[in-house]
Coordinates of C-alpha atoms in Angstrom, one line a residue:
Chain K
X993 CA 37.6 -53.6 -54.9
X994 CA 41.3 -52.0 -53.8
X995 CA 41.8 -53.3 -50.4
X996 CA 45.0 -52.4 -48.3
X997 CA 45.6 -55.1 -45.4
X998 CA 48.1 -55.1 -42.3
X999 CA 48.9 -58.4 -41.6
X1000 CA 52.1 -59.5 -39.1
X1001 CA 52.8 -55.8 -39.6
X1002 CA 53.3 -55.8 -42.8
X1003 CA 51.0 -54.0 -45.8
X1004 CA 49.4 -55.6 -48.0
X1005 CA 47.4 -53.8 -51.1
X1006 CA 45.6 -55.8 -54.2
X1007 CA 42.0 -56.3 -55.8
X1008 CA 40.0 -58.0 -54.0
X1009 CA 36.0 -59.3 -55.4
X1010 CA 33.2 -58.6 -52.9
X1011 CA 32.4 -61.4 -51.8
X1012 CA 36.0 -62.8 -51.3
X1013 CA 36.4 -64.2 -47.6
X1014 CA 39.8 -63.5 -45.5
X1015 CA 40.7 -67.0 -45.3
X1016 CA 41.2 -67.5 -48.9
X1017 CA 43.2 -64.1 -49.3
X1018 CA 45.4 -65.3 -46.4
X1019 CA 46.0 -68.5 -48.3
X1020 CA 46.6 -67.1 -51.1
X1021 CA 49.2 -64.3 -49.4
X1022 CA 51.3 -67.4 -47.8
X1023 CA 50.0 -67.1 -44.3
X1024 CA 49.2 -71.2 -44.3
X1025 CA 48.3 -71.4 -40.3
X1026 CA 45.3 -70.0 -41.3
X1027 CA 43.2 -73.8 -42.6
X1028 CA 39.9 -74.4 -44.4
X1029 CA 37.6 -76.1 -42.0
X1030 CA 33.8 -76.1 -42.6
X1031 CA 33.3 -73.0 -43.9
X1032 CA 31.0 -72.1 -41.6
X1033 CA 32.8 -70.5 -38.7
X1034 CA 31.9 -74.1 -36.7
X1035 CA 34.9 -75.4 -36.2
X1036 CA 37.5 -72.6 -35.6
X1037 CA 40.5 -73.6 -37.7
X1038 CA 40.3 -70.8 -39.3
X1039 CA 40.8 -68.1 -36.2
X1040 CA 43.0 -64.9 -36.9
X1041 CA 43.2 -62.1 -35.2
X1042 CA 41.3 -58.7 -36.3
X1043 CA 42.3 -55.6 -34.8
X1044 CA 43.1 -57.7 -31.7
X1045 CA 39.9 -59.7 -31.6
X1046 CA 39.0 -63.5 -32.9
X1047 CA 36.7 -63.6 -35.7
X1048 CA 36.5 -66.7 -38.4
X1049 CA 38.4 -65.9 -41.2
X1050 CA 36.2 -68.2 -43.3
X1051 CA 33.3 -66.2 -42.9
X1052 CA 34.8 -62.5 -42.8
X1053 CA 34.6 -60.9 -46.2
X1054 CA 38.3 -59.0 -47.1
X1055 CA 36.6 -55.7 -48.2
X1056 CA 35.8 -55.3 -45.0
X1057 CA 38.9 -56.2 -43.8
X1058 CA 40.0 -52.8 -45.5
X1059 CA 42.6 -50.8 -43.4
X1060 CA 42.4 -53.5 -40.1
X1061 CA 44.7 -54.9 -38.5
X1062 CA 45.2 -58.5 -38.7
X1063 CA 47.8 -61.5 -36.8
X1064 CA 47.6 -65.0 -37.8
X1065 CA 49.7 -67.3 -35.8
X1066 CA 52.9 -66.8 -38.4
X1067 CA 52.9 -63.4 -36.4
X1068 CA 52.6 -64.9 -33.2
X1069 CA 55.6 -67.0 -33.0
X1070 CA 56.9 -66.6 -29.3
X1071 CA 53.7 -66.7 -28.5
X1072 CA 53.2 -69.9 -30.6
X1073 CA 56.6 -71.7 -29.5
X1074 CA 55.8 -71.2 -25.7
X1075 CA 52.2 -72.4 -26.2
X1076 CA 53.4 -75.1 -28.6
X1077 CA 55.9 -76.3 -25.9
X1078 CA 53.3 -77.2 -23.9
X1079 CA 51.2 -78.9 -26.3
X1080 CA 54.1 -80.9 -27.3
X1081 CA 55.1 -81.8 -24.0
X1082 CA 51.2 -83.3 -23.0
X1083 CA 51.6 -85.1 -26.6
X1084 CA 48.1 -83.6 -27.8
X1085 CA 48.8 -83.3 -31.3
X1086 CA 47.5 -85.8 -33.5
X1087 CA 47.1 -84.8 -37.0
X1088 CA 47.6 -80.7 -35.7
X1089 CA 45.3 -79.6 -37.9
X1090 CA 43.4 -78.1 -34.9
X1091 CA 46.9 -76.3 -33.8
X1092 CA 46.8 -73.3 -35.2
X1093 CA 42.9 -72.6 -34.6
X1094 CA 43.6 -73.4 -30.7
X1095 CA 46.2 -71.7 -30.4
X1096 CA 44.9 -68.3 -31.8
X1097 CA 42.0 -68.5 -29.4
X1098 CA 44.5 -68.8 -26.7
X1099 CA 46.1 -65.4 -27.7
X1100 CA 42.6 -63.6 -27.9
X1101 CA 42.0 -64.7 -24.4
X1102 CA 45.0 -63.5 -23.2
X1103 CA 44.1 -60.0 -24.2
X1104 CA 40.9 -59.8 -22.6
X1105 CA 41.8 -62.0 -19.0
X1106 CA 45.9 -62.4 -18.2
X1107 CA 45.3 -65.4 -15.8
X1108 CA 41.8 -67.3 -17.1
X1109 CA 40.6 -70.0 -15.1
X1110 CA 40.3 -73.4 -16.6
X1111 CA 36.6 -73.3 -17.5
X1112 CA 37.0 -69.5 -19.0
X1113 CA 39.1 -71.1 -21.1
X1114 CA 37.4 -74.1 -21.5
X1115 CA 34.2 -71.8 -22.5
X1116 CA 36.5 -69.7 -24.9
X1117 CA 37.7 -72.9 -27.1
X1118 CA 34.1 -74.3 -27.1
X1119 CA 34.5 -72.8 -30.8
X1120 CA 37.4 -75.2 -31.8
X1121 CA 36.8 -78.5 -33.0
X1122 CA 39.0 -81.3 -32.9
X1123 CA 38.4 -84.2 -34.3
X1124 CA 41.2 -86.3 -33.2
X1125 CA 41.1 -85.9 -29.5
X1126 CA 38.5 -85.5 -26.5
X1127 CA 40.1 -81.9 -25.4
X1128 CA 41.9 -83.5 -22.3
X1129 CA 45.2 -82.9 -24.0
X1130 CA 44.3 -79.8 -24.7
X1131 CA 43.2 -78.5 -21.3
X1132 CA 46.4 -80.1 -19.6
X1133 CA 48.5 -78.6 -21.6
X1134 CA 46.6 -75.2 -20.5
X1135 CA 46.5 -75.9 -17.4
X1136 CA 50.6 -76.3 -17.3
X1137 CA 50.6 -72.8 -19.2
X1138 CA 48.8 -71.1 -16.8
X1139 CA 50.6 -72.7 -13.7
X1140 CA 53.7 -71.4 -15.6
X1141 CA 52.4 -67.7 -16.7
X1142 CA 51.4 -67.5 -13.0
X1143 CA 54.7 -68.0 -11.4
X1144 CA 56.5 -66.1 -14.5
X1145 CA 54.4 -62.8 -13.5
X1146 CA 51.7 -63.2 -11.2
Chain J
X816 CA 26.8 -66.6 -50.8
X817 CA 27.7 -64.6 -53.7
X818 CA 28.0 -60.9 -53.7
X819 CA 27.7 -58.5 -57.2
X820 CA 28.4 -55.0 -55.6
X821 CA 29.0 -54.4 -52.4
X822 CA 28.4 -50.9 -51.0
X823 CA 29.8 -49.5 -47.5
X824 CA 28.2 -46.1 -46.5
X825 CA 29.4 -44.2 -43.9
X826 CA 25.4 -42.3 -41.9
X827 CA 22.1 -44.0 -42.0
X828 CA 21.1 -41.4 -44.0
X829 CA 23.5 -43.2 -47.2
X830 CA 22.3 -46.4 -46.0
X831 CA 18.6 -46.1 -46.0
X832 CA 18.8 -44.2 -49.2
X833 CA 20.7 -46.9 -50.9
X834 CA 18.2 -49.8 -49.2
X835 CA 15.3 -47.9 -50.8
X836 CA 17.2 -47.1 -54.1
X837 CA 17.9 -50.8 -55.4
X838 CA 15.4 -53.6 -55.2
X839 CA 16.8 -56.2 -53.6
X840 CA 19.2 -54.6 -51.9
X841 CA 20.4 -56.7 -48.6
X842 CA 21.8 -55.2 -45.7
X843 CA 24.4 -56.8 -44.2
X844 CA 25.0 -56.6 -40.4
X845 CA 27.5 -59.5 -38.8
X846 CA 27.0 -61.6 -41.8
X847 CA 27.3 -64.7 -40.0
X848 CA 24.0 -65.9 -41.6
X849 CA 24.0 -64.3 -45.2
X850 CA 27.5 -66.2 -45.7
X851 CA 25.4 -69.5 -45.3
X852 CA 23.0 -68.7 -47.6
X853 CA 23.0 -70.0 -51.5
X854 CA 21.8 -67.1 -53.3
X855 CA 23.5 -63.9 -54.7
X856 CA 23.1 -60.6 -53.8
X857 CA 23.2 -57.9 -56.4
X858 CA 23.8 -55.3 -53.5
X859 CA 25.0 -55.7 -50.1
X860 CA 24.9 -52.6 -48.2
X861 CA 27.5 -53.7 -45.3
X862 CA 27.0 -51.6 -42.0
X863 CA 29.8 -52.1 -40.4
X864 CA 31.3 -48.4 -41.0
X865 CA 27.9 -47.2 -39.1
X866 CA 28.3 -45.4 -35.6
X867 CA 26.2 -48.0 -34.2
X868 CA 28.1 -49.8 -31.9
X869 CA 28.4 -49.6 -28.1
X870 CA 26.0 -49.1 -25.4
X871 CA 24.7 -45.8 -23.4
X872 CA 22.6 -44.6 -20.9
X873 CA 19.4 -42.7 -22.0
X874 CA 16.0 -41.3 -19.8
X875 CA 13.2 -44.1 -19.8
X876 CA 9.9 -42.9 -20.6
X877 CA 7.2 -42.3 -18.8
X878 CA 5.2 -45.5 -19.1
X879 CA 9.1 -47.5 -19.0
X880 CA 9.0 -45.8 -15.3
X881 CA 6.3 -47.3 -14.2
X882 CA 8.1 -50.5 -14.4
X883 CA 11.6 -49.9 -14.4
X884 CA 13.4 -46.5 -13.1
X885 CA 14.1 -43.6 -14.5
X886 CA 17.2 -44.9 -17.0
X887 CA 17.2 -47.2 -20.0
X888 CA 20.6 -48.8 -21.7
X889 CA 20.6 -48.2 -25.1
X890 CA 22.6 -51.0 -27.2
X891 CA 23.8 -50.2 -30.5
X892 CA 22.3 -52.4 -33.7
X893 CA 25.9 -53.5 -34.4
X894 CA 27.3 -54.2 -31.2
X895 CA 28.8 -57.9 -31.3
X896 CA 27.2 -60.7 -29.2
X897 CA 30.6 -61.1 -27.3
X898 CA 30.7 -57.7 -26.5
X899 CA 26.9 -57.8 -24.7
X900 CA 28.6 -61.0 -23.1
X901 CA 31.3 -59.1 -21.4
X902 CA 29.8 -55.9 -20.4
X903 CA 29.3 -55.8 -16.7
X904 CA 26.3 -53.3 -17.4
X905 CA 23.8 -54.9 -19.1
X906 CA 21.2 -57.3 -17.5
X907 CA 22.2 -60.8 -16.6
X908 CA 19.3 -62.5 -18.5
X909 CA 20.7 -61.0 -21.8
X910 CA 24.4 -61.9 -20.9
X911 CA 23.8 -65.3 -20.6
X912 CA 21.5 -65.6 -23.3
X913 CA 24.3 -65.2 -25.8
X914 CA 27.7 -66.8 -23.8
X915 CA 26.6 -70.3 -25.4
X916 CA 26.2 -68.7 -29.0
X917 CA 28.7 -70.9 -31.4
X918 CA 32.6 -70.0 -30.2
X919 CA 33.8 -66.3 -29.3
X920 CA 35.1 -65.7 -32.8
X921 CA 31.6 -66.2 -34.1
X922 CA 30.7 -63.7 -31.3
X923 CA 32.9 -61.0 -32.2
X924 CA 30.9 -60.8 -35.8
X925 CA 27.5 -61.6 -34.8
X926 CA 25.9 -58.4 -33.8
X927 CA 22.6 -57.5 -31.9
X928 CA 20.8 -55.9 -34.5
X929 CA 21.2 -58.8 -37.0
X930 CA 20.2 -61.3 -34.4
X931 CA 16.7 -59.1 -34.1
X932 CA 16.1 -58.4 -37.8
X933 CA 16.7 -62.2 -38.3
X934 CA 13.3 -63.1 -36.2
X935 CA 15.3 -66.6 -36.0
X936 CA 12.6 -69.1 -34.0
X937 CA 15.8 -70.5 -32.8
X938 CA 17.5 -67.6 -31.4
X939 CA 18.6 -67.3 -27.6
X940 CA 19.1 -63.1 -27.6
X941 CA 15.4 -62.6 -28.9
X942 CA 13.9 -65.0 -26.2
X943 CA 15.9 -62.7 -23.4
X944 CA 15.1 -59.1 -25.5
X945 CA 11.4 -60.4 -25.4
X946 CA 11.8 -61.1 -21.7
X947 CA 12.9 -58.0 -21.3
X948 CA 10.4 -56.1 -22.9
X949 CA 13.0 -54.3 -24.9
X950 CA 12.2 -51.5 -27.2
X951 CA 13.5 -51.1 -30.8
X952 CA 14.7 -47.7 -32.3
X953 CA 14.5 -48.0 -36.0
X954 CA 15.5 -45.0 -38.7
X955 CA 12.1 -44.8 -40.2
X956 CA 9.5 -46.1 -38.0
X957 CA 10.9 -44.7 -34.0
X958 CA 10.6 -46.9 -31.7
X959 CA 8.4 -50.4 -31.8
X960 CA 8.0 -52.9 -28.9
X961 CA 10.0 -56.0 -29.7
X962 CA 7.0 -58.2 -29.1
X963 CA 5.2 -56.3 -31.6
X964 CA 8.3 -56.3 -34.5
X965 CA 8.3 -60.3 -33.6
X966 CA 5.0 -60.8 -34.4
X967 CA 4.2 -58.4 -37.2
X968 CA 7.7 -57.6 -38.8
X969 CA 8.1 -54.7 -40.8
X970 CA 5.4 -53.1 -43.3
X971 CA 8.2 -51.1 -44.8
X972 CA 12.2 -51.3 -45.4
X973 CA 14.1 -49.5 -42.5
X974 CA 17.0 -49.4 -40.6
X975 CA 17.6 -50.8 -37.0
X976 CA 19.7 -48.1 -34.8
X977 CA 19.5 -49.4 -31.7
X978 CA 17.7 -52.0 -28.5
X979 CA 16.5 -50.4 -25.3
X980 CA 16.2 -52.7 -22.4
X981 CA 16.0 -52.1 -18.2
X982 CA 19.4 -50.9 -16.8
X983 CA 21.0 -54.0 -14.2
X984 CA 19.6 -52.0 -10.8
X985 CA 15.8 -52.5 -12.8
X986 CA 15.5 -56.1 -13.7
X987 CA 16.2 -59.6 -12.3
X988 CA 16.3 -62.1 -15.2
X989 CA 17.8 -65.5 -15.8
X990 CA 18.0 -67.5 -18.9
X991 CA 18.1 -71.0 -19.5
X992 CA 18.6 -73.3 -22.7
X993 CA 18.7 -76.8 -23.8
X994 CA 21.4 -77.2 -26.1
X995 CA 22.6 -81.2 -27.5
X996 CA 26.0 -79.3 -27.5
X997 CA 27.6 -76.5 -26.1
X998 CA 27.1 -73.9 -28.6
X999 CA 24.7 -75.7 -30.6
X1000 CA 21.1 -74.2 -31.3
X1001 CA 18.6 -74.4 -28.5
X1002 CA 16.1 -77.0 -28.8
X1003 CA 14.0 -75.1 -26.8
X1004 CA 15.0 -71.6 -24.4
X1005 CA 13.2 -69.8 -21.4
X1006 CA 13.9 -66.4 -19.9
X1007 CA 12.5 -65.1 -16.9
X1008 CA 12.4 -61.6 -15.6
X1009 CA 11.1 -60.2 -12.6
X1010 CA 11.0 -56.2 -11.7
X1011 CA 12.1 -54.9 -8.6
X1012 CA 9.6 -51.7 -8.6
X1013 CA 6.5 -55.1 -9.4
X1014 CA 8.3 -58.3 -7.9
X1015 CA 5.2 -60.2 -7.5
X1016 CA 5.3 -59.7 -12.3
X1017 CA 7.1 -62.2 -14.2
X1018 CA 8.0 -61.8 -17.7
X1019 CA 8.6 -65.0 -19.1
X1020 CA 9.4 -66.0 -22.8
X1021 CA 10.1 -69.6 -24.1
X1022 CA 11.6 -69.7 -27.7
X1023 CA 12.7 -72.4 -30.0
X1024 CA 9.5 -73.8 -30.3
X1025 CA 10.3 -74.4 -32.6
X1026 CA 8.7 -72.5 -35.1
X1027 CA 8.1 -73.4 -38.7
X1028 CA 11.2 -74.4 -41.4
X1029 CA 10.8 -71.3 -43.5
X1030 CA 12.4 -69.1 -40.7
X1031 CA 12.4 -66.1 -42.9
X1032 CA 8.6 -66.0 -43.7
X1033 CA 7.0 -67.0 -40.7
X1034 CA 6.0 -64.7 -38.2
X1035 CA 8.2 -65.6 -34.8
X1036 CA 7.3 -68.4 -33.0
X1037 CA 7.9 -66.8 -29.3
X1038 CA 5.8 -65.4 -27.3
X1039 CA 5.8 -63.9 -23.1
X1040 CA 3.5 -64.1 -21.0
X1041 CA 2.9 -61.9 -18.3
X1042 CA 2.4 -64.1 -14.9
X1043 CA 1.3 -62.7 -11.4
X1044 CA 2.1 -64.7 -8.4
X1045 CA 2.2 -65.4 -5.1
X1046 CA 3.8 -63.9 -2.7
X1047 CA 5.6 -67.3 -2.4
X1048 CA 6.0 -67.4 -5.7
X1049 CA 6.0 -71.4 -5.1
X1050 CA 4.6 -71.8 -8.6
X1051 CA 3.6 -75.9 -7.9
X1052 CA 3.6 -78.4 -10.6
X1053 CA 0.2 -77.6 -11.5
X1054 CA 1.1 -74.2 -12.2
X1055 CA 3.9 -74.1 -14.2
X1056 CA 1.6 -76.7 -16.1
X1057 CA -0.8 -73.8 -16.2
X1058 CA 1.6 -71.5 -17.3
X1059 CA 3.3 -73.5 -20.3
X1060 CA -0.4 -73.7 -21.7
X1061 CA -0.1 -69.7 -22.5
X1062 CA 2.8 -71.2 -25.3
X1063 CA 2.3 -73.6 -28.4
X1064 CA 4.9 -76.4 -29.3
X1065 CA 5.5 -78.2 -32.1
X1066 CA 7.5 -81.1 -34.1
X1067 CA 10.5 -80.6 -36.3
X1068 CA 13.5 -82.6 -37.1
X1069 CA 15.5 -82.1 -34.0
X1070 CA 12.7 -82.5 -31.5
X1071 CA 9.1 -83.8 -31.1
X1072 CA 6.3 -81.4 -29.7
X1073 CA 6.3 -83.7 -26.2
X1074 CA 9.7 -83.5 -25.7
X1075 CA 10.0 -79.5 -26.2
X1076 CA 7.3 -79.1 -23.7
X1077 CA 8.8 -81.2 -21.1
X1078 CA 12.1 -79.6 -21.7
X1079 CA 10.3 -76.2 -21.1
X1080 CA 8.8 -77.3 -18.2
X1081 CA 11.9 -78.5 -16.7
X1082 CA 13.9 -75.3 -17.5
X1083 CA 11.6 -72.9 -16.3
X1084 CA 11.1 -74.7 -12.6
X1085 CA 15.1 -74.0 -12.5
X1086 CA 14.6 -70.2 -13.4
X1087 CA 11.5 -70.0 -11.2
X1088 CA 13.6 -71.8 -8.4
X1089 CA 16.3 -68.8 -8.9
X1090 CA 13.2 -66.3 -8.5
X1091 CA 12.7 -68.0 -5.5
X1092 CA 16.5 -67.3 -4.2
X1093 CA 16.6 -63.6 -5.4
X1094 CA 13.5 -63.1 -3.1
X1095 CA 16.1 -63.8 -0.3
X1096 CA 18.7 -61.0 -1.8

């Protein structure tokens, strides 16, 4: 089936099988920030934005995304650098595999709520698993990032 | 899941004709559970382009007006669980029921229609809808009470168009579930609704009791019981036990019958404490 995707502002046109999922498509196209984890939409490492909404790429059929806008972490470099600085400062990352998924979830949350509370962040990040940590590092980093955001744009 | 052919209709009539026109055609709403199944689907009818999203206000039937008000809310079958979670006009019991279903990404894909049609015994939202006495609107079968659908299913193929629930003003409700982790399937869940026009009348639904392993073929394992309560709504322990006697519980690999019953007792007691607090509002 012919599919047209708008990924990070660029058009991609190609043939896709009816049961192909976005994680396979996006990785084939070079968007390696979209990781393959559980393949059951449970872990959050494959999170992308579809028309601005967070979805799991491992569960979303490519043909369903025809003519829709997809954003991966490669398309959020400025925001990723900003959040990433706080993640590095708090020593959050061990293997780093879950970080892109976490960042996409945070980016999606900020689209809905400009200044979320830590409880709201924890609620949103409930769909992102980290095998290395106890999530405290992520919460510290995001608390610090939230304070910075409030100072910059109250 | 493997798909041989995928068809994306633009209107419900087209979708219906395709559904009845081919044996083993499968409707895809959110597609979350279809994705997990190890089978090849000869034809999948993708409902994502149909105009079945969103929430609108409609006039209540005469029968519904006796219990709730003149207006009801019609939730399109393809409305995502995340939209339901975030919609301020929906009853709290419904919003609470979806808030801990997997993660936000999954809730952006999973739909209320897909959840209802699956008749999953572990469903959070179906328990809340049962307590709300929701009405299902089908393309061919018209209006069907959710309790009827959950116990009997459908006799013929059909497409769910919308789910009708009372407005925020016409019902008070609370939802509680026991989950091992935040976003897990519930071991047992409870929804309690009170109707301001008839405040001594509570509707109580208990789900995930657990139902039997063959989820797709067995009748929905939830039940709801309309309980007339005293002025004080102060149900002591024996009355909670009497209420629980209306429900059956069972064993599965996740929990025993006794454990589920004990959890349900605690959850119902918590719900009824909230009902007490509503009286002072």
